[in-house]
Short mmCIF file of C-alpha atoms and ligand atoms in Angstrom, two decimals:
data_model
loop_
_atom_site.label_atom_id
_atom_site.label_comp_id
_atom_site.label_asym_id
_atom_site.label_seq_id
_atom_site.Cartn_x
_atom_site.Cartn_y
_atom_site.Cartn_z
CA MET A 1 0.68 -17.29 -4.32
CA THR A 2 3.23 -14.97 -2.71
CA GLU A 3 3.83 -15.05 1.14
CA SER A 4 0.88 -13.85 2.95
CA GLY A 5 2.87 -11.60 5.00
CA ALA A 6 4.55 -9.68 2.20
CA VAL A 7 4.18 -5.99 2.66
CA ILE A 8 1.89 -4.12 0.42
CA SER A 9 3.21 -0.79 -0.80
CA LYS A 10 1.86 -0.41 -4.21
CA ALA A 11 -1.37 1.08 -5.20
CA VAL A 12 -2.89 0.84 -8.76
CA ILE A 13 -5.72 3.31 -9.67
CA PRO A 14 -7.36 2.63 -13.01
CA ALA A 15 -8.60 5.79 -14.41
CA ALA A 16 -8.88 5.28 -18.17
CA GLY A 17 -12.39 4.54 -18.62
CA LEU A 18 -14.36 6.74 -21.10
CA GLY A 19 -16.94 8.07 -18.36
CA THR A 20 -19.82 8.01 -20.78
CA ARG A 21 -22.47 8.46 -18.01
CA PHE A 22 -20.97 11.97 -17.29
CA LEU A 23 -20.90 13.22 -20.92
CA PRO A 24 -20.59 15.97 -21.95
CA ALA A 25 -18.68 17.01 -18.89
CA THR A 26 -16.13 14.14 -19.59
CA LYS A 27 -15.75 14.89 -23.00
CA ALA A 28 -12.17 16.71 -22.69
CA THR A 29 -11.92 16.09 -18.85
CA PRO A 30 -11.37 12.88 -17.11
CA LYS A 31 -14.40 12.04 -14.68
CA GLU A 32 -11.93 11.52 -11.90
CA MET A 33 -11.03 15.23 -12.01
CA LEU A 34 -14.65 16.30 -11.44
CA PRO A 35 -14.47 18.17 -8.04
CA VAL A 36 -16.18 16.92 -4.89
CA VAL A 37 -16.39 20.24 -3.06
CA ASP A 38 -13.04 21.67 -3.57
CA LYS A 39 -11.03 18.56 -4.32
CA PRO A 40 -11.18 16.37 -7.51
CA ALA A 41 -12.46 12.97 -6.76
CA ILE A 42 -9.22 11.25 -7.63
CA GLN A 43 -7.52 13.11 -4.75
CA TYR A 44 -9.73 11.50 -2.18
CA VAL A 45 -8.90 8.20 -3.53
CA VAL A 46 -5.11 8.76 -3.52
CA GLU A 47 -5.29 10.08 0.08
CA GLU A 48 -7.20 6.85 0.95
CA ALA A 49 -4.43 4.81 -0.37
CA VAL A 50 -1.64 6.76 1.52
CA ALA A 51 -3.87 6.52 4.66
CA ALA A 52 -3.68 2.75 4.40
CA GLY A 53 0.12 2.79 4.03
CA LEU A 54 0.41 2.71 0.16
CA SER A 55 2.44 5.62 -1.11
CA ASP A 56 3.55 4.25 -4.35
CA VAL A 57 0.75 4.78 -6.67
CA LEU A 58 0.48 3.93 -10.24
CA MET A 59 -2.38 5.43 -12.19
CA VAL A 60 -3.57 3.85 -15.33
CA THR A 61 -4.59 6.59 -17.57
CA GLY A 62 -5.81 6.90 -21.22
CA ARG A 63 -6.92 9.97 -23.32
CA ASN A 64 -7.09 13.22 -21.37
CA LYS A 65 -4.52 12.05 -18.97
CA ARG A 66 -2.83 15.53 -18.66
CA PRO A 67 -5.15 17.08 -15.88
CA LEU A 68 -4.59 13.96 -13.94
CA GLU A 69 -0.71 14.14 -14.19
CA ASP A 70 -0.71 17.89 -13.56
CA HIS A 71 -2.77 17.56 -10.39
CA PHE A 72 -0.42 15.52 -8.64
CA ASP A 73 2.70 17.63 -10.04
CA ARG A 74 3.98 20.93 -8.84
CA ASN A 75 2.64 24.14 -10.21
CA TYR A 76 5.54 26.57 -9.80
CA GLU A 77 3.67 29.49 -11.46
CA LEU A 78 0.79 29.29 -9.12
CA GLU A 79 2.77 28.38 -6.05
CA SER A 80 4.92 31.65 -6.76
CA ALA A 81 1.86 33.70 -7.25
CA LEU A 82 0.31 32.66 -4.04
CA GLU A 83 3.78 32.94 -2.24
CA THR A 84 4.11 36.66 -3.55
CA LYS A 85 0.36 37.60 -2.00
CA GLY A 86 1.37 35.61 1.13
CA ASP A 87 -1.50 33.26 0.86
CA GLU A 88 -0.20 30.49 2.97
CA ALA A 89 -3.43 28.66 3.56
CA ARG A 90 -4.06 28.43 -0.35
CA LEU A 91 -0.22 27.66 -1.02
CA GLN A 92 -0.63 24.61 1.27
CA ARG A 93 -3.73 23.29 -0.44
CA VAL A 94 -1.83 23.63 -3.85
CA GLN A 95 1.09 21.72 -2.60
CA GLU A 96 -0.81 18.93 -0.68
CA SER A 97 -1.69 16.89 -3.88
CA SER A 98 1.98 17.14 -5.28
CA ASP A 99 3.61 16.07 -1.82
CA LEU A 100 1.19 13.29 -1.27
CA ALA A 101 2.66 10.20 -2.64
CA THR A 102 5.30 8.79 -5.37
CA MET A 103 2.99 8.85 -8.42
CA HIS A 104 3.69 6.79 -11.59
CA TYR A 105 1.55 6.71 -14.72
CA VAL A 106 0.96 3.90 -17.47
CA ARG A 107 -1.14 4.42 -20.53
CA GLN A 108 -3.85 1.82 -21.27
CA GLY A 109 -4.10 2.94 -25.04
CA ASP A 110 -7.67 1.43 -25.98
CA PRO A 111 -9.85 1.11 -22.72
CA ARG A 112 -10.43 -2.57 -23.23
CA GLY A 113 -11.92 -3.09 -19.73
CA LEU A 114 -10.86 -2.96 -16.01
CA GLY A 115 -9.16 -6.35 -16.15
CA HIS A 116 -6.89 -4.97 -19.01
CA ALA A 117 -6.16 -1.78 -17.15
CA VAL A 118 -5.22 -4.02 -13.96
CA LEU A 119 -3.01 -5.92 -16.42
CA CYS A 120 -1.24 -2.74 -17.73
CA ALA A 121 0.21 -2.43 -13.98
CA ALA A 122 1.95 -5.86 -14.12
CA PRO A 123 5.57 -4.54 -14.96
CA HIS A 124 5.43 -1.91 -12.22
CA VAL A 125 3.87 -4.28 -9.54
CA GLY A 126 6.01 -7.09 -10.29
CA ASP A 127 5.57 -10.38 -7.96
CA GLN A 128 4.22 -8.68 -4.90
CA PRO A 129 0.52 -8.31 -3.70
CA PHE A 130 -0.99 -4.93 -4.41
CA ALA A 131 -4.27 -2.89 -3.94
CA VAL A 132 -6.61 -1.65 -6.82
CA LEU A 133 -8.59 1.22 -6.06
CA LEU A 134 -11.11 2.60 -8.58
CA GLY A 135 -10.57 6.10 -9.50
CA ASP A 136 -14.22 6.89 -9.40
CA ASP A 137 -15.39 5.27 -6.30
CA LEU A 138 -15.34 7.34 -3.29
CA ILE A 139 -14.99 5.81 0.26
CA ASP A 140 -15.50 8.23 3.06
CA PRO A 141 -12.29 8.77 4.92
CA ARG A 142 -14.08 8.10 8.27
CA ASP A 143 -14.91 4.60 7.35
CA PRO A 144 -11.50 3.18 6.51
CA LEU A 145 -11.98 0.04 4.41
CA LEU A 146 -8.60 -0.50 2.48
CA ALA A 147 -6.45 -0.76 5.76
CA ARG A 148 -8.91 -3.73 6.70
CA MET A 149 -8.35 -5.46 3.54
CA VAL A 150 -4.54 -4.97 3.80
CA GLN A 151 -4.67 -6.69 7.32
CA THR A 152 -6.74 -9.36 5.96
CA ARG A 153 -4.18 -10.12 3.42
CA ALA A 154 -1.37 -10.13 5.77
CA GLU A 155 -3.30 -12.49 7.99
CA ARG A 156 -4.92 -15.05 5.72
CA GLY A 157 -3.07 -14.55 2.22
CA GLY A 158 -4.86 -14.80 -1.02
CA SER A 159 -6.79 -11.89 -2.42
CA VAL A 160 -9.55 -9.73 -0.79
CA ILE A 161 -12.22 -7.91 -2.52
CA ALA A 162 -14.80 -5.34 -0.90
CA LEU A 163 -18.43 -6.05 -0.82
CA MET A 164 -21.65 -4.06 -0.13
CA GLU A 165 -24.92 -5.22 0.57
CA VAL A 166 -27.36 -3.65 -2.26
CA ALA A 167 -31.13 -3.86 -2.78
CA PRO A 168 -31.84 -7.04 -4.96
CA GLU A 169 -33.01 -4.90 -7.76
CA GLN A 170 -29.70 -3.03 -7.89
CA ILE A 171 -27.59 -5.94 -8.19
CA HIS A 172 -27.53 -6.21 -11.94
CA LEU A 173 -25.41 -3.10 -11.94
CA TYR A 174 -22.60 -4.64 -10.16
CA GLY A 175 -20.31 -7.91 -9.99
CA CYS A 176 -22.00 -10.09 -7.35
CA ALA A 177 -20.37 -12.53 -4.99
CA ALA A 178 -21.54 -16.06 -3.62
CA VAL A 179 -20.01 -16.28 -0.21
CA LYS A 180 -19.78 -18.47 2.72
CA PRO A 181 -18.82 -17.77 6.36
CA VAL A 182 -15.16 -17.97 7.59
CA GLU A 183 -13.97 -18.75 11.05
CA GLY A 184 -12.98 -15.88 13.40
CA GLY A 185 -14.16 -13.19 10.76
CA ASP A 186 -15.56 -10.56 13.12
CA GLY A 187 -18.77 -10.29 11.27
CA ASP A 188 -17.34 -8.47 8.20
CA LEU A 189 -15.29 -11.11 6.67
CA VAL A 190 -16.58 -13.97 4.07
CA ARG A 191 -14.91 -16.48 1.82
CA VAL A 192 -15.88 -15.77 -1.83
CA THR A 193 -16.77 -18.90 -3.68
CA ASP A 194 -18.09 -17.44 -6.97
CA LEU A 195 -18.37 -14.34 -8.92
CA VAL A 196 -20.82 -13.14 -11.62
CA GLU A 197 -20.54 -9.83 -13.43
CA LYS A 198 -23.82 -7.80 -13.65
CA PRO A 199 -26.27 -10.93 -13.23
CA ASP A 200 -29.89 -11.01 -13.85
CA PRO A 201 -31.56 -10.32 -10.57
CA ALA A 202 -33.11 -13.82 -10.72
CA GLU A 203 -29.68 -15.52 -10.96
CA ALA A 204 -27.75 -13.40 -8.48
CA PRO A 205 -26.17 -15.73 -5.92
CA SER A 206 -26.74 -12.79 -3.46
CA ASN A 207 -27.09 -9.33 -2.98
CA TYR A 208 -23.20 -8.69 -2.23
CA ALA A 209 -22.05 -6.35 -4.69
CA ILE A 210 -18.24 -5.90 -5.62
CA ILE A 211 -17.25 -2.31 -4.93
CA GLY A 212 -14.06 -0.54 -6.33
CA ARG A 213 -11.37 -1.75 -3.82
CA TYR A 214 -9.26 -4.98 -4.22
CA VAL A 215 -6.09 -6.43 -2.70
CA LEU A 216 -4.96 -8.76 -5.04
CA ASP A 217 -2.36 -11.56 -5.23
CA PRO A 218 0.04 -11.05 -8.19
CA ALA A 219 -1.14 -14.46 -9.58
CA VAL A 220 -4.10 -12.40 -11.05
CA PHE A 221 -1.76 -11.11 -13.82
CA GLY A 222 -1.18 -14.60 -15.05
CA ILE A 223 -5.12 -15.16 -15.35
CA LEU A 224 -5.69 -11.77 -16.67
CA ARG A 225 -3.35 -12.68 -19.63
CA GLU A 226 -5.51 -15.61 -20.56
CA THR A 227 -8.99 -13.92 -19.84
CA GLU A 228 -11.06 -13.47 -22.99
CA PRO A 229 -13.05 -10.38 -23.36
CA GLY A 230 -16.43 -11.18 -21.41
CA ARG A 231 -19.40 -9.08 -20.95
CA GLY A 232 -19.71 -5.72 -23.18
CA GLY A 233 -16.65 -7.02 -24.95
CA GLU A 234 -14.25 -6.00 -22.16
CA ILE A 235 -11.65 -7.91 -20.13
CA GLN A 236 -13.43 -8.12 -16.72
CA LEU A 237 -11.47 -8.25 -13.59
CA THR A 238 -14.43 -10.03 -12.19
CA ASP A 239 -13.90 -12.92 -14.58
CA ALA A 240 -10.10 -13.26 -13.41
CA LEU A 241 -11.27 -13.05 -9.71
CA GLN A 242 -13.93 -15.63 -10.38
CA LYS A 243 -11.11 -18.01 -11.67
CA LEU A 244 -8.91 -17.39 -8.57
CA ALA A 245 -11.88 -17.89 -6.39
CA ALA A 246 -12.44 -21.31 -8.02
CA ASP A 247 -9.14 -22.63 -7.64
CA GLU A 248 -7.31 -21.81 -4.49
CA LYS A 249 -4.03 -23.44 -5.64
CA VAL A 250 -3.40 -20.60 -8.07
CA GLY A 251 -3.29 -17.71 -5.81
CA GLY A 252 -4.79 -18.61 -2.59
CA PRO A 253 -8.34 -18.11 -1.53
CA VAL A 254 -10.45 -14.96 -2.09
CA PHE A 255 -11.78 -13.29 0.87
CA GLY A 256 -14.58 -10.64 0.96
CA VAL A 257 -14.70 -7.61 3.36
CA ILE A 258 -18.29 -6.38 3.84
CA PHE A 259 -18.39 -2.60 3.83
CA ARG A 260 -21.16 -0.92 5.76
CA GLY A 261 -19.82 2.49 5.58
CA ARG A 262 -20.32 5.44 3.28
CA ARG A 263 -19.40 5.20 -0.39
CA TYR A 264 -20.08 7.06 -3.41
CA ASP A 265 -19.92 6.09 -7.17
CA THR A 266 -18.73 9.56 -8.42
CA GLY A 267 -19.15 8.34 -11.89
CA ASP A 268 -22.81 8.14 -11.55
CA ARG A 269 -24.65 11.54 -11.49
CA GLY A 270 -26.94 11.07 -8.73
CA ASP A 271 -24.31 9.39 -6.55
CA TYR A 272 -21.85 12.36 -7.43
CA LEU A 273 -24.57 14.88 -6.34
CA ARG A 274 -25.13 13.13 -2.94
CA ALA A 275 -21.32 12.96 -2.33
CA ILE A 276 -21.09 16.75 -2.85
CA VAL A 277 -24.01 17.71 -0.66
CA ARG A 278 -23.09 15.19 2.28
CA LEU A 279 -19.52 16.32 2.08
CA ALA A 280 -20.35 19.97 1.98
CA CYS A 281 -22.75 19.68 4.89
CA GLU A 282 -20.00 18.09 7.14
CA ARG A 283 -17.37 20.51 6.35
CA GLU A 284 -16.40 22.82 9.19
CA ASP A 285 -15.78 25.79 6.95
CA LEU A 286 -18.69 25.60 4.52
CA GLY A 287 -21.05 23.19 6.41
CA PRO A 288 -23.00 25.70 8.76
CA GLU A 289 -24.06 28.12 5.86
CA PHE A 290 -24.68 25.60 3.41
CA ARG A 291 -26.86 23.32 5.75
CA ASP A 292 -28.90 26.56 6.63
CA TRP A 293 -29.37 27.02 2.77
CA LEU A 294 -30.23 23.59 2.17
CA ARG A 295 -32.91 23.43 5.06
CA SER A 296 -34.53 26.53 3.55
CA TYR A 297 -34.37 25.38 -0.03
CA VAL A 298 -35.96 22.02 0.97
CA ASP A 299 -38.71 23.77 3.10
CA GLU A 300 -39.43 26.33 0.43
CA GLU A 301 -39.08 24.52 -3.09
CA MET A 302 -39.69 20.90 -2.27
P1 LIG B 1 -16.65 2.08 -15.36
O1 LIG B 1 -17.52 0.74 -15.25
O2 LIG B 1 -17.17 2.99 -14.51
O3 LIG B 1 -16.51 2.70 -16.88
O4 LIG B 1 -15.01 1.63 -14.89
P2 LIG B 1 -16.14 4.06 -17.27
O5 LIG B 1 -15.85 3.91 -18.99
O6 LIG B 1 -15.17 4.72 -16.69
O7 LIG B 1 -17.31 4.75 -17.18
P3 LIG B 1 -18.90 4.90 -17.88
O8 LIG B 1 -19.79 3.60 -17.36
O9 LIG B 1 -18.64 4.85 -19.41
O10 LIG B 1 -19.56 5.99 -17.38
C1 LIG B 1 -14.74 1.41 -13.52
C2 LIG B 1 -13.31 1.74 -13.43
O11 LIG B 1 -12.56 1.23 -14.22
C3 LIG B 1 -11.74 1.95 -15.17
C4 LIG B 1 -12.45 3.33 -15.06
O12 LIG B 1 -11.70 4.54 -15.19
C5 LIG B 1 -13.19 3.20 -13.65
O13 LIG B 1 -12.22 3.79 -12.59
N1 LIG B 1 -11.51 1.40 -16.26
C6 LIG B 1 -12.56 1.02 -17.11
C7 LIG B 1 -10.31 1.59 -17.01
O14 LIG B 1 -9.24 2.16 -16.36
N2 LIG B 1 -10.04 1.26 -18.29
C8 LIG B 1 -11.17 0.47 -18.86
O15 LIG B 1 -10.79 -0.03 -20.06
C9 LIG B 1 -12.30 0.32 -18.53
#
């Protein structure tokens, strides 16, 4: 286990999954590049990391990685065209993503699971605690979660996972945590005692689902190296975290921060549509007109 106060500066964003739930849109485009209103989902995630103080970002990519890299790089041709037109507002929007963070990339090769994707980050991360943000999980910027998790690691050491209460009949879609209270936890902090990946509802130890934000002790790398493929033949991050939770001597305790804010799984078609409608309604520029249209659509068509 590393010093609990070690500063966290690195974020790892796994974005090498196949995105099969979104085919055919994701046949030649990573699902993280699908637009949520007018920004690709992945930009919200990088912005979230930066807002929590993590400006060194390693993206784990696979096939079709070009659009992800290009989005966070300069586009001189486009910039010069906008400059010539004097379109300052759009120029600024184009430059925002390339000025955001220090970006690094590593390729996963075969998508052998989330645990394997995280292990690909080991040479870049080294012996420091680090954050993992799933590239298709969107946390509303007004409900900061990662900063709370970083603070928990600084105060208590170990690893920190994000949990969200879901309906019992939904728990089989997630990793699930068994938890117990911790002292001084402000009502949103628990100690994780066990983890199960996608349990049958009858066997689920709780209805706390693991969502896509983690702050991890680097001890997780040693465990991942020894973790055999689990559910679905993939190397599961949940299995490695379960081992961390079972033996505090390896990487310190595992805590859970219970998130009660707005979160969207943009890899799921229904949630993706909800994210777009909600964020569009709340936008100052698009919202008023879009809300009017939506109201009349619901009144007339539904
Ligand atoms: P998902 O479980 O959503 O899988 O991965 P997926 O392949 O991306 O999508 P579906 O289920 O086929 O539609 C959760 C996160 O882990 C990453 C994904 O990119 C996503 O951010 N991941 C998953 C990897 O980076 N590598 C993998 O081998 C698997």
